[in-house]
Amino acid sequence: MAKNISFYLNGEKIEIQVDEKDLLVDVIRNRIGLKGTKKGCTNGDCGVCTVLLDGEPIRSCITLACMIDGKEIMTIEGLGNAENVHPIQQAFVEEGAIQCGFCTPGMILTTKALLDKKAKPTTGEIKRALSGNFCRCAGYSKILKAVKTASRNLA
Amino acid sequence: MKTEFFKPATLSEALALLDKYQEKAVIVNGGTDIVIKITQREVNPEAIIYIQGIAELKEIKEVNGDLVLGGAVTYTEVENSSLCKKYDGLIQAVSEIGSPPIRNMATPAGNIANAAPAADCNVMLLALKAEVVLASSGGERSANIQDIFAGPFKTVIKPNELIKEIRIPQLTANTHTSFIKMTRRKAQDIARVSVGVSLTTEGSVCRDIKIALGAINKFPVRAYTLEEAMIGKEVERGVAEIKEIFPPEATPRKSYKRLVTNVIIERAIRKAYRKAAAGGEHVG
């Protein structure tokens, strides 16, 4: 069995046939070929598979692709690239908030959703927003700093 | 085996599908529990019925003073709802579930149906004496939340039924609610012990109290013995008296839970009482 779905991915309309049980993360990575979205715990705990659904962070590893039919999804590729570095990405680079980089797309997208809602979040608000994103290099203090820098740079 | 995916736009459409597929259907709400079971093949449904497209299940409203949470309302929607604000314990319980992205998808109704022994919101809903309205193509029935759970991850919800809404009775005057859970981490952790309290006071006297315990038994339970010991007494005296009484309703398998349960109960009662003492005559 298969189902045709259509959705917007980084502003571009995607029409694709998926299996009813396909996970969104697998469709994004293996079918569409965007590898910025990572697959980690596959339980919704670690945050590396974070994408934005209509602007809000969700876990693509516990979301069926069929569930996002008709919706708007943003992955890290939609935010910026080497030629057009987004200010949040720039802040992460400047502050050295990237070690192995595996958690970084999820961290940055979660930060984007936060800053879209609240331009000047407090430290507590940043920690709360990022509480579902794990950095196993444990570079949290620099990530916090990067979010604050991004908030300043975007102002 | 083939699996079909359905996204009904109305409740009656969803109920007709449930009628047709019965136990061969799974309802996907936020999906945060069930999608893992689907992909790990713990369940092999013939029909996946995704209910987030049903507008009539997405409402939070007040009906005759009661708070009504639609069956597809997410935790984030509860957290942001002005109608839910006065239920402090409910807000405390839902705002500590998982992480923000989980709460953007996960739902109170889904957690009731999943019936995990440690699910935070279920514990608080028990303290709030919530009712669960179950719809099927044959009609509706309503069940107290305490009668819904049949065991860990087991409920009395029938294969053709769907949680249409959760009704939380209006808080009586001078009633304050609280929720506390003991976890190993501050964020994104499953409760080891959780307590929901609804406390009605008159001055410094406890007029009524409901104490719900989570993550201790196979499903959330009320500590009736402690409730009875508190009612009619000064809150402080009652708290001092129940300190040493381990609630007989609780049957933890792990010994450390015996050591901490009473502490968490005391903290939760004090948290609700502080609100009362702070002068909040509750505008219900």
CSV table of C-alpha atoms in Angstrom, one decimal:
chain,number,residue,atom,x,y,z
A,1,MET,CA,0.0,0.0,0.0
A,2,ALA,CA,1.0,3.5,-0.5
A,3,LYS,CA,-0.4,6.9,-0.1
A,4,ASN,CA,0.1,10.2,-2.0
A,5,ILE,CA,0.8,13.1,0.2
A,6,SER,CA,1.7,16.7,-0.5
A,7,PHE,CA,3.3,19.2,1.7
A,8,TYR,CA,5.5,22.2,1.7
A,9,LEU,CA,9.1,21.5,2.6
A,10,ASN,CA,11.3,24.6,3.1
A,11,GLY,CA,8.8,26.5,1.0
A,12,GLU,CA,8.8,24.1,-1.9
A,13,LYS,CA,5.8,21.9,-2.7
A,14,ILE,CA,6.5,18.2,-2.4
A,15,GLU,CA,4.2,15.5,-3.8
A,16,ILE,CA,5.3,12.1,-2.9
A,17,GLN,CA,4.1,8.6,-2.5
A,18,VAL,CA,4.8,7.2,1.0
A,19,ASP,CA,4.1,4.1,2.9
A,20,GLU,CA,1.4,4.6,5.6
A,21,LYS,CA,3.9,3.7,8.3
A,22,ASP,CA,6.8,5.7,6.9
A,23,LEU,CA,8.3,8.1,9.5
A,24,LEU,CA,8.7,11.7,8.5
A,25,VAL,CA,12.4,11.7,9.3
A,26,ASP,CA,12.9,8.7,6.9
A,27,VAL,CA,11.0,10.4,4.1
A,28,ILE,CA,13.0,13.6,4.5
A,29,ARG,CA,16.4,11.9,4.7
A,30,ASN,CA,16.1,8.9,2.5
A,31,ARG,CA,13.4,9.8,-0.1
A,32,ILE,CA,14.0,13.6,-0.4
A,33,GLY,CA,17.6,13.3,0.4
A,34,LEU,CA,18.0,16.2,2.9
A,35,LYS,CA,20.4,14.8,5.5
A,36,GLY,CA,20.5,17.8,7.9
A,37,THR,CA,17.7,16.3,9.9
A,38,LYS,CA,19.3,13.5,12.0
A,39,LYS,CA,17.9,10.3,13.3
A,40,GLY,CA,19.0,9.6,16.9
A,41,CYS,CA,17.1,7.9,19.6
A,42,THR,CA,13.9,7.3,17.5
A,43,ASN,CA,11.9,7.7,20.6
A,44,GLY,CA,11.3,11.5,20.5
A,45,ASP,CA,13.7,12.1,23.4
A,46,CYS,CA,16.9,13.4,22.0
A,47,GLY,CA,15.8,16.2,19.7
A,48,VAL,CA,18.2,15.7,16.7
A,49,CYS,CA,15.3,14.9,14.4
A,50,THR,CA,13.6,18.2,15.2
A,51,VAL,CA,11.8,20.0,12.3
A,52,LEU,CA,9.4,22.9,12.3
A,53,LEU,CA,5.7,22.1,11.6
A,54,ASP,CA,3.9,25.3,10.8
A,55,GLY,CA,6.7,27.0,12.7
A,56,GLU,CA,6.6,24.9,15.9
A,57,PRO,CA,9.3,22.3,16.7
A,58,ILE,CA,8.2,18.7,16.5
A,59,ARG,CA,9.9,15.3,16.4
A,60,SER,CA,10.1,13.8,12.9
A,61,CYS,CA,11.1,10.4,14.3
A,62,ILE,CA,7.8,9.9,16.0
A,63,THR,CA,5.7,11.5,13.3
A,64,LEU,CA,4.3,9.5,10.4
A,65,ALA,CA,4.8,11.2,7.1
A,66,CYS,CA,1.0,10.9,6.4
A,67,MET,CA,0.3,13.1,9.5
A,68,ILE,CA,1.9,16.2,7.9
A,69,ASP,CA,-0.1,16.0,4.6
A,70,GLY,CA,-1.0,19.5,3.6
A,71,LYS,CA,1.3,21.1,6.2
A,72,GLU,CA,4.4,23.2,6.1
A,73,ILE,CA,7.7,21.7,7.2
A,74,MET,CA,11.0,23.5,7.7
A,75,THR,CA,14.3,21.6,8.0
A,76,ILE,CA,17.7,23.1,8.7
A,77,GLU,CA,18.3,23.3,4.9
A,78,GLY,CA,15.4,25.8,4.7
A,79,LEU,CA,16.9,28.2,7.2
A,80,GLY,CA,20.2,28.9,5.5
A,81,ASN,CA,23.2,27.4,3.7
A,82,ALA,CA,26.9,28.1,3.1
A,83,GLU,CA,26.2,31.1,0.8
A,84,ASN,CA,23.3,32.5,2.9
A,85,VAL,CA,24.1,31.8,6.5
A,86,HIS,CA,21.2,32.6,8.8
A,87,PRO,CA,22.0,34.8,11.8
A,88,ILE,CA,21.2,32.0,14.2
A,89,GLN,CA,23.6,29.7,12.3
A,90,GLN,CA,26.2,32.5,12.3
A,91,ALA,CA,25.8,33.0,16.1
A,92,PHE,CA,26.4,29.2,16.7
A,93,VAL,CA,29.6,29.4,14.5
A,94,GLU,CA,30.8,32.6,16.2
A,95,GLU,CA,30.2,31.3,19.7
A,96,GLY,CA,31.8,27.9,19.0
A,97,ALA,CA,28.5,26.3,19.9
A,98,ILE,CA,29.1,23.3,17.6
A,99,GLN,CA,31.3,20.4,18.6
A,100,CYS,CA,30.4,17.2,16.8
A,101,GLY,CA,27.5,19.0,15.2
A,102,PHE,CA,24.9,16.2,15.4
A,103,CYS,CA,22.5,18.1,17.7
A,104,THR,CA,23.1,21.4,15.9
A,105,PRO,CA,20.3,21.3,13.3
A,106,GLY,CA,17.7,20.5,16.1
A,107,MET,CA,19.2,23.2,18.4
A,108,ILE,CA,19.1,25.8,15.7
A,109,LEU,CA,15.5,25.0,14.5
A,110,THR,CA,14.3,25.0,18.1
A,111,THR,CA,16.0,28.3,18.7
A,112,LYS,CA,14.4,29.7,15.5
A,113,ALA,CA,10.9,28.8,16.8
A,114,LEU,CA,11.7,30.4,20.2
A,115,LEU,CA,13.1,33.6,18.7
A,116,ASP,CA,10.2,33.9,16.3
A,117,LYS,CA,7.8,34.0,19.3
A,118,LYS,CA,10.1,35.9,21.7
A,119,ALA,CA,12.8,38.1,20.4
A,120,LYS,CA,14.5,38.5,23.8
A,121,PRO,CA,14.1,35.3,25.8
A,122,THR,CA,15.5,35.0,29.3
A,123,THR,CA,18.0,32.4,30.2
A,124,GLY,CA,15.3,30.4,31.8
A,125,GLU,CA,13.1,30.6,28.7
A,126,ILE,CA,16.0,29.5,26.5
A,127,LYS,CA,16.7,26.5,28.7
A,128,ARG,CA,13.1,25.5,28.8
A,129,ALA,CA,12.7,25.8,25.0
A,130,LEU,CA,15.9,23.7,24.5
A,131,SER,CA,15.1,21.2,27.3
A,132,GLY,CA,14.3,18.5,24.8
A,133,ASN,CA,17.5,18.9,22.7
A,134,PHE,CA,20.4,16.9,24.0
A,135,CYS,CA,24.0,17.8,23.3
A,136,ARG,CA,26.1,14.8,24.2
A,137,CYS,CA,29.3,16.8,23.8
A,138,ALA,CA,27.8,18.7,26.7
A,139,GLY,CA,28.4,22.1,25.1
A,140,TYR,CA,25.4,23.6,26.6
A,141,SER,CA,26.9,26.9,28.0
A,142,LYS,CA,28.1,27.9,24.5
A,143,ILE,CA,24.8,26.9,23.0
A,144,LEU,CA,23.1,29.2,25.5
A,145,LYS,CA,25.5,32.0,24.6
A,146,ALA,CA,24.9,31.4,20.9
A,147,VAL,CA,21.1,31.8,21.4
A,148,LYS,CA,21.6,35.1,23.2
A,149,THR,CA,24.0,36.3,20.5
A,150,ALA,CA,21.5,35.3,17.8
A,151,SER,CA,18.8,37.1,19.7
A,152,ARG,CA,20.9,40.3,19.7
A,153,ASN,CA,22.0,40.0,16.1
A,154,LEU,CA,18.4,39.5,14.9
A,155,ALA,CA,17.2,42.5,16.9
B,1,MET,CA,-0.4,-6.9,5.9
B,2,LYS,CA,-1.6,-3.7,4.4
B,3,THR,CA,-2.3,-0.7,6.5
B,4,GLU,CA,-4.6,2.1,5.5
B,5,PHE,CA,-4.2,5.7,6.7
B,6,PHE,CA,-7.3,7.8,7.3
B,7,LYS,CA,-7.6,11.4,8.3
B,8,PRO,CA,-11.3,11.9,9.0
B,9,ALA,CA,-12.6,15.5,9.1
B,10,THR,CA,-15.5,14.8,11.4
B,11,LEU,CA,-16.1,12.8,14.5
B,12,SER,CA,-18.9,10.7,12.9
B,13,GLU,CA,-16.5,9.8,10.1
B,14,ALA,CA,-13.9,8.7,12.6
B,15,LEU,CA,-16.5,6.6,14.5
B,16,ALA,CA,-17.7,4.9,11.4
B,17,LEU,CA,-14.1,3.9,10.6
B,18,LEU,CA,-13.7,2.6,14.2
B,19,ASP,CA,-16.9,0.6,13.8
B,20,LYS,CA,-15.7,-0.9,10.6
B,21,TYR,CA,-12.2,-1.8,11.8
B,22,GLN,CA,-12.8,-2.3,15.5
B,23,GLU,CA,-9.6,-3.7,17.2
B,24,LYS,CA,-7.8,-3.7,13.8
B,25,ALA,CA,-7.7,0.1,14.0
B,26,VAL,CA,-5.4,2.3,16.0
B,27,ILE,CA,-6.2,5.9,16.7
B,28,VAL,CA,-3.3,8.3,16.2
B,29,ASN,CA,-3.7,11.5,18.1
B,30,GLY,CA,-0.4,13.3,18.8
B,31,GLY,CA,1.3,10.0,18.0
B,32,THR,CA,4.1,10.4,20.6
B,33,ASP,CA,3.4,6.9,22.1
B,34,ILE,CA,1.5,5.1,19.4
B,35,VAL,CA,3.8,5.9,16.4
B,36,ILE,CA,6.7,4.1,18.1
B,37,LYS,CA,4.5,1.1,18.7
B,38,ILE,CA,3.5,1.1,15.0
B,39,THR,CA,7.0,1.4,13.7
B,40,GLN,CA,8.3,-1.2,16.2
B,41,ARG,CA,5.5,-3.5,15.1
B,42,GLU,CA,4.1,-3.8,18.6
B,43,VAL,CA,0.8,-3.1,16.9
B,44,ASN,CA,0.0,-4.0,13.3
B,45,PRO,CA,-3.2,-2.1,12.5
B,46,GLU,CA,-5.2,-2.4,9.3
B,47,ALA,CA,-6.3,1.1,9.8
B,48,ILE,CA,-4.5,4.1,11.2
B,49,ILE,CA,-7.1,6.7,12.1
B,50,TYR,CA,-5.5,10.1,12.6
B,51,ILE,CA,-7.8,12.4,14.4
B,52,GLN,CA,-6.0,15.8,14.5
B,53,GLY,CA,-8.0,16.9,11.5
B,54,ILE,CA,-11.3,16.8,13.5
B,55,ALA,CA,-12.1,20.4,14.3
B,56,GLU,CA,-14.8,19.6,16.9
B,57,LEU,CA,-12.2,17.7,19.0
B,58,LYS,CA,-9.8,20.6,19.0
B,59,GLU,CA,-11.8,22.9,21.3
B,60,ILE,CA,-11.2,24.0,24.9
B,61,LYS,CA,-14.4,25.4,26.3
B,62,GLU,CA,-16.4,26.0,29.5
B,63,VAL,CA,-19.7,24.3,29.7
B,64,ASN,CA,-21.9,25.1,32.8
B,65,GLY,CA,-18.7,26.1,34.6
B,66,ASP,CA,-16.9,22.8,33.8
B,67,LEU,CA,-13.7,22.9,31.8
B,68,VAL,CA,-14.0,20.7,28.6
B,69,LEU,CA,-10.9,19.6,26.8
B,70,GLY,CA,-11.5,18.2,23.3
B,71,GLY,CA,-10.1,14.8,22.5
B,72,ALA,CA,-7.5,16.2,20.1
B,73,VAL,CA,-6.3,19.2,22.2
B,74,THR,CA,-2.6,19.1,22.7
B,75,TYR,CA,-0.7,19.9,25.9
B,76,THR,CA,0.7,23.1,24.4
B,77,GLU,CA,-2.9,24.2,23.8
B,78,VAL,CA,-3.8,23.5,27.4
B,79,GLU,CA,-0.7,25.4,28.6
B,80,ASN,CA,-1.6,28.4,26.5
B,81,SER,CA,-5.3,28.4,27.2
B,82,SER,CA,-6.7,31.2,29.4
B,83,LEU,CA,-9.6,28.9,30.4
B,84,CYS,CA,-7.2,26.3,31.9
B,85,LYS,CA,-5.2,28.9,33.9
B,86,LYS,CA,-7.1,28.7,37.2
B,87,TYR,CA,-6.4,24.9,37.4
B,88,ASP,CA,-2.9,25.5,38.7
B,89,GLY,CA,-2.2,21.8,39.2
B,90,LEU,CA,-3.3,21.0,35.7
B,91,ILE,CA,-0.9,23.6,34.3
B,92,GLN,CA,1.9,22.4,36.5
B,93,ALA,CA,1.3,18.8,35.4
B,94,VAL,CA,1.1,19.4,31.7
B,95,SER,CA,4.0,21.9,31.5
B,96,GLU,CA,6.5,19.3,32.8
B,97,ILE,CA,5.5,16.5,30.4
B,98,GLY,CA,8.3,15.5,28.0
B,99,SER,CA,9.7,18.6,26.3
B,100,PRO,CA,8.1,21.4,24.4
B,101,PRO,CA,8.2,19.6,21.0
B,102,ILE,CA,6.5,16.6,22.6
B,103,ARG,CA,3.8,18.8,24.1
B,104,ASN,CA,3.2,20.4,20.7
B,105,MET,CA,1.9,17.0,19.6
B,106,ALA,CA,0.9,14.9,22.6
B,107,THR,CA,-2.6,15.1,24.0
B,108,PRO,CA,-4.3,14.5,27.4
B,109,ALA,CA,-6.8,12.2,25.7
B,110,GLY,CA,-3.9,10.2,24.1
B,111,ASN,CA,-2.2,9.8,27.4
B,112,ILE,CA,-5.5,8.5,29.0
B,113,ALA,CA,-5.9,6.0,26.2
B,114,ASN,CA,-2.2,4.9,26.5
B,115,ALA,CA,-2.6,4.5,30.3
B,116,ALA,CA,1.0,4.7,31.2
B,117,PRO,CA,1.2,4.3,35.1
B,118,ALA,CA,3.4,7.4,35.3
B,119,ALA,CA,1.5,9.8,32.9
B,120,ASP,CA,1.5,13.1,34.7
B,121,CYS,CA,-1.8,14.5,33.4
B,122,ASN,CA,-3.7,11.4,34.2
B,123,VAL,CA,-2.7,11.8,37.9
B,124,MET,CA,-3.8,15.4,38.0
B,125,LEU,CA,-7.1,14.6,36.2
B,126,LEU,CA,-7.8,12.0,38.9
B,127,ALA,CA,-7.3,14.6,41.6
B,128,LEU,CA,-9.6,16.9,39.7
B,129,LYS,CA,-12.3,14.1,39.4
B,130,ALA,CA,-12.3,14.4,35.6
B,131,GLU,CA,-14.8,12.6,33.5
B,132,VAL,CA,-14.0,11.0,30.2
B,133,VAL,CA,-16.6,11.2,27.5
B,134,LEU,CA,-16.4,8.2,25.1
B,135,ALA,CA,-18.1,8.4,21.8
B,136,SER,CA,-19.0,5.5,19.5
B,137,SER,CA,-21.3,5.3,16.5
B,138,GLY,CA,-23.9,4.0,19.0
B,139,GLY,CA,-23.8,7.1,21.1
B,140,GLU,CA,-21.9,8.5,24.0
B,141,ARG,CA,-21.1,7.4,27.5
B,142,SER,CA,-19.2,9.1,30.3
B,143,ALA,CA,-16.8,7.4,32.8
B,144,ASN,CA,-15.0,8.8,35.8
B,145,ILE,CA,-11.3,8.8,35.1
B,146,GLN,CA,-10.7,6.4,38.0
B,147,ASP,CA,-12.8,3.8,36.2
B,148,ILE,CA,-11.0,4.1,32.9
B,149,PHE,CA,-7.7,2.4,33.8
B,150,ALA,CA,-7.6,-1.4,33.9
B,151,GLY,CA,-3.9,-1.9,34.3
B,152,PRO,CA,-0.6,-0.6,32.9
B,153,PHE,CA,-1.3,0.4,29.3
B,154,LYS,CA,-4.8,-1.0,29.6
B,155,THR,CA,-8.1,0.8,29.7
B,156,VAL,CA,-11.8,-0.1,29.6
B,157,ILE,CA,-12.2,1.9,26.4
B,158,LYS,CA,-13.8,-0.3,23.8
B,159,PRO,CA,-12.3,-0.8,20.3
B,160,ASN,CA,-15.1,1.2,18.7
B,161,GLU,CA,-14.9,4.1,21.2
B,162,LEU,CA,-13.0,7.3,21.0
B,163,ILE,CA,-12.3,9.9,23.7
B,164,LYS,CA,-14.4,12.8,22.6
B,165,GLU,CA,-13.7,15.1,25.5
B,166,ILE,CA,-12.4,15.3,29.0
B,167,ARG,CA,-14.7,17.2,31.5
B,168,ILE,CA,-13.1,18.8,34.5
B,169,PRO,CA,-15.7,19.9,37.1
B,170,GLN,CA,-15.8,23.5,38.1
B,171,LEU,CA,-13.6,24.2,41.2
B,172,THR,CA,-15.6,25.0,44.2
B,173,ALA,CA,-14.9,28.2,46.1
B,174,ASN,CA,-11.6,28.2,48.0
B,175,THR,CA,-10.3,25.2,46.1
B,176,HIS,CA,-6.6,25.2,45.1
B,177,THR,CA,-4.8,22.5,43.1
B,178,SER,CA,-1.2,21.5,42.8
B,179,PHE,CA,1.0,18.9,41.2
B,180,ILE,CA,4.5,17.7,42.1
B,181,LYS,CA,6.6,14.9,40.6
B,182,MET,CA,9.8,13.4,41.7
B,183,THR,CA,12.2,12.8,38.8
B,184,ARG,CA,15.9,12.3,38.3
B,185,ARG,CA,16.2,15.2,35.9
B,186,LYS,CA,14.4,18.6,35.8
B,187,ALA,CA,13.3,18.2,32.2
B,188,GLN,CA,12.1,15.4,30.0
B,189,ASP,CA,11.9,12.7,32.6
B,190,ILE,CA,9.3,10.2,33.6
B,191,ALA,CA,7.9,10.6,37.2
B,192,ARG,CA,9.2,8.2,39.8
B,193,VAL,CA,6.4,9.4,42.1
B,194,SER,CA,3.9,12.0,41.3
B,195,VAL,CA,1.1,13.6,43.4
B,196,GLY,CA,-1.8,15.7,42.4
B,197,VAL,CA,-3.8,17.6,45.0
B,198,SER,CA,-7.1,19.4,45.0
B,199,LEU,CA,-7.6,21.2,48.4
B,200,THR,CA,-10.7,23.0,49.6
B,201,THR,CA,-10.1,25.2,52.7
B,202,GLU,CA,-12.1,27.3,55.0
B,203,GLY,CA,-9.7,29.6,56.7
B,204,SER,CA,-7.0,27.2,57.9
B,205,VAL,CA,-9.3,24.1,58.0
B,206,CYS,CA,-9.3,21.5,55.3
B,207,ARG,CA,-12.9,21.1,54.2
B,208,ASP,CA,-12.2,18.7,51.4
B,209,ILE,CA,-9.1,17.2,49.7
B,210,LYS,CA,-8.3,14.8,46.9
B,211,ILE,CA,-4.9,13.3,46.7
B,212,ALA,CA,-3.9,11.3,43.6
B,213,LEU,CA,-0.8,9.2,43.3
B,214,GLY,CA,1.0,8.4,40.1
B,215,ALA,CA,3.8,6.0,39.1
B,216,ILE,CA,3.4,3.9,42.2
B,217,ASN,CA,0.6,1.5,41.3
B,218,LYS,CA,-0.4,0.0,38.0
B,219,PHE,CA,-2.4,3.1,37.4
B,220,PRO,CA,-3.1,6.3,39.2
B,221,VAL,CA,-4.9,5.9,42.6
B,222,ARG,CA,-6.5,8.1,45.2
B,223,ALA,CA,-5.1,8.1,48.7
B,224,TYR,CA,-8.5,8.0,50.3
B,225,THR,CA,-7.2,7.1,53.7
B,226,LEU,CA,-5.1,10.2,53.9
B,227,GLU,CA,-7.9,12.3,52.5
B,228,GLU,CA,-10.2,11.2,55.3
B,229,ALA,CA,-7.5,11.8,57.8
B,230,MET,CA,-7.2,15.4,56.6
B,231,ILE,CA,-10.8,16.5,56.2
B,232,GLY,CA,-12.2,18.6,59.0
B,233,LYS,CA,-8.8,19.3,60.5
B,234,GLU,CA,-6.5,22.3,60.4
B,235,VAL,CA,-4.4,21.8,57.3
B,236,GLU,CA,-1.2,22.0,59.4
B,237,ARG,CA,-2.4,19.4,61.9
B,238,GLY,CA,-3.6,17.1,59.2
B,239,VAL,CA,-0.3,17.3,57.3
B,240,ALA,CA,1.5,16.5,60.5
B,241,GLU,CA,-0.7,13.5,61.2
B,242,ILE,CA,-0.5,12.0,57.8
B,243,LYS,CA,3.2,12.4,57.6
B,244,GLU,CA,3.8,9.0,59.1
B,245,ILE,CA,0.9,7.1,57.5
B,246,PHE,CA,1.9,5.4,54.3
B,247,PRO,CA,-1.2,5.4,52.2
B,248,PRO,CA,-2.5,1.8,52.1
B,249,GLU,CA,-3.9,2.4,48.6
B,250,ALA,CA,-0.3,2.6,47.3
B,251,THR,CA,1.5,-0.6,46.5
B,252,PRO,CA,4.9,0.3,45.2
B,253,ARG,CA,7.2,-2.4,44.0
B,254,LYS,CA,10.3,-0.4,44.6
B,255,SER,CA,11.3,0.3,48.2
B,256,TYR,CA,12.6,3.9,47.6
B,257,LYS,CA,9.1,4.9,46.6
B,258,ARG,CA,8.0,4.0,50.1
B,259,LEU,CA,10.5,6.5,51.5
B,260,VAL,CA,9.6,9.4,49.2
B,261,THR,CA,5.8,9.2,48.7
B,262,ASN,CA,4.8,10.9,51.9
B,263,VAL,CA,7.3,13.7,51.3
B,264,ILE,CA,5.9,14.4,47.9
B,265,ILE,CA,2.4,14.3,49.2
B,266,GLU,CA,3.2,16.8,51.9
B,267,ARG,CA,4.9,19.1,49.4
B,268,ALA,CA,2.0,18.9,47.1
B,269,ILE,CA,-0.5,19.7,49.8
B,270,ARG,CA,1.6,22.6,51.1
B,271,LYS,CA,1.9,23.9,47.5
B,272,ALA,CA,-1.9,24.0,47.2
B,273,TYR,CA,-2.3,25.4,50.7
B,274,ARG,CA,0.2,28.2,50.0
B,275,LYS,CA,-2.1,29.4,47.3
B,276,ALA,CA,-5.0,29.4,49.6
B,277,ALA,CA,-3.1,31.2,52.4
B,278,ALA,CA,-1.9,33.8,49.8
B,279,GLY,CA,-5.4,35.0,49.9
B,280,GLY,CA,-6.7,33.5,46.8
B,281,GLU,CA,-10.4,33.2,47.2
B,282,HIS,CA,-10.8,31.2,44.1
B,283,VAL,CA,-13.0,32.7,41.4
B,284,GLY,CA,-14.4,29.6,40.1
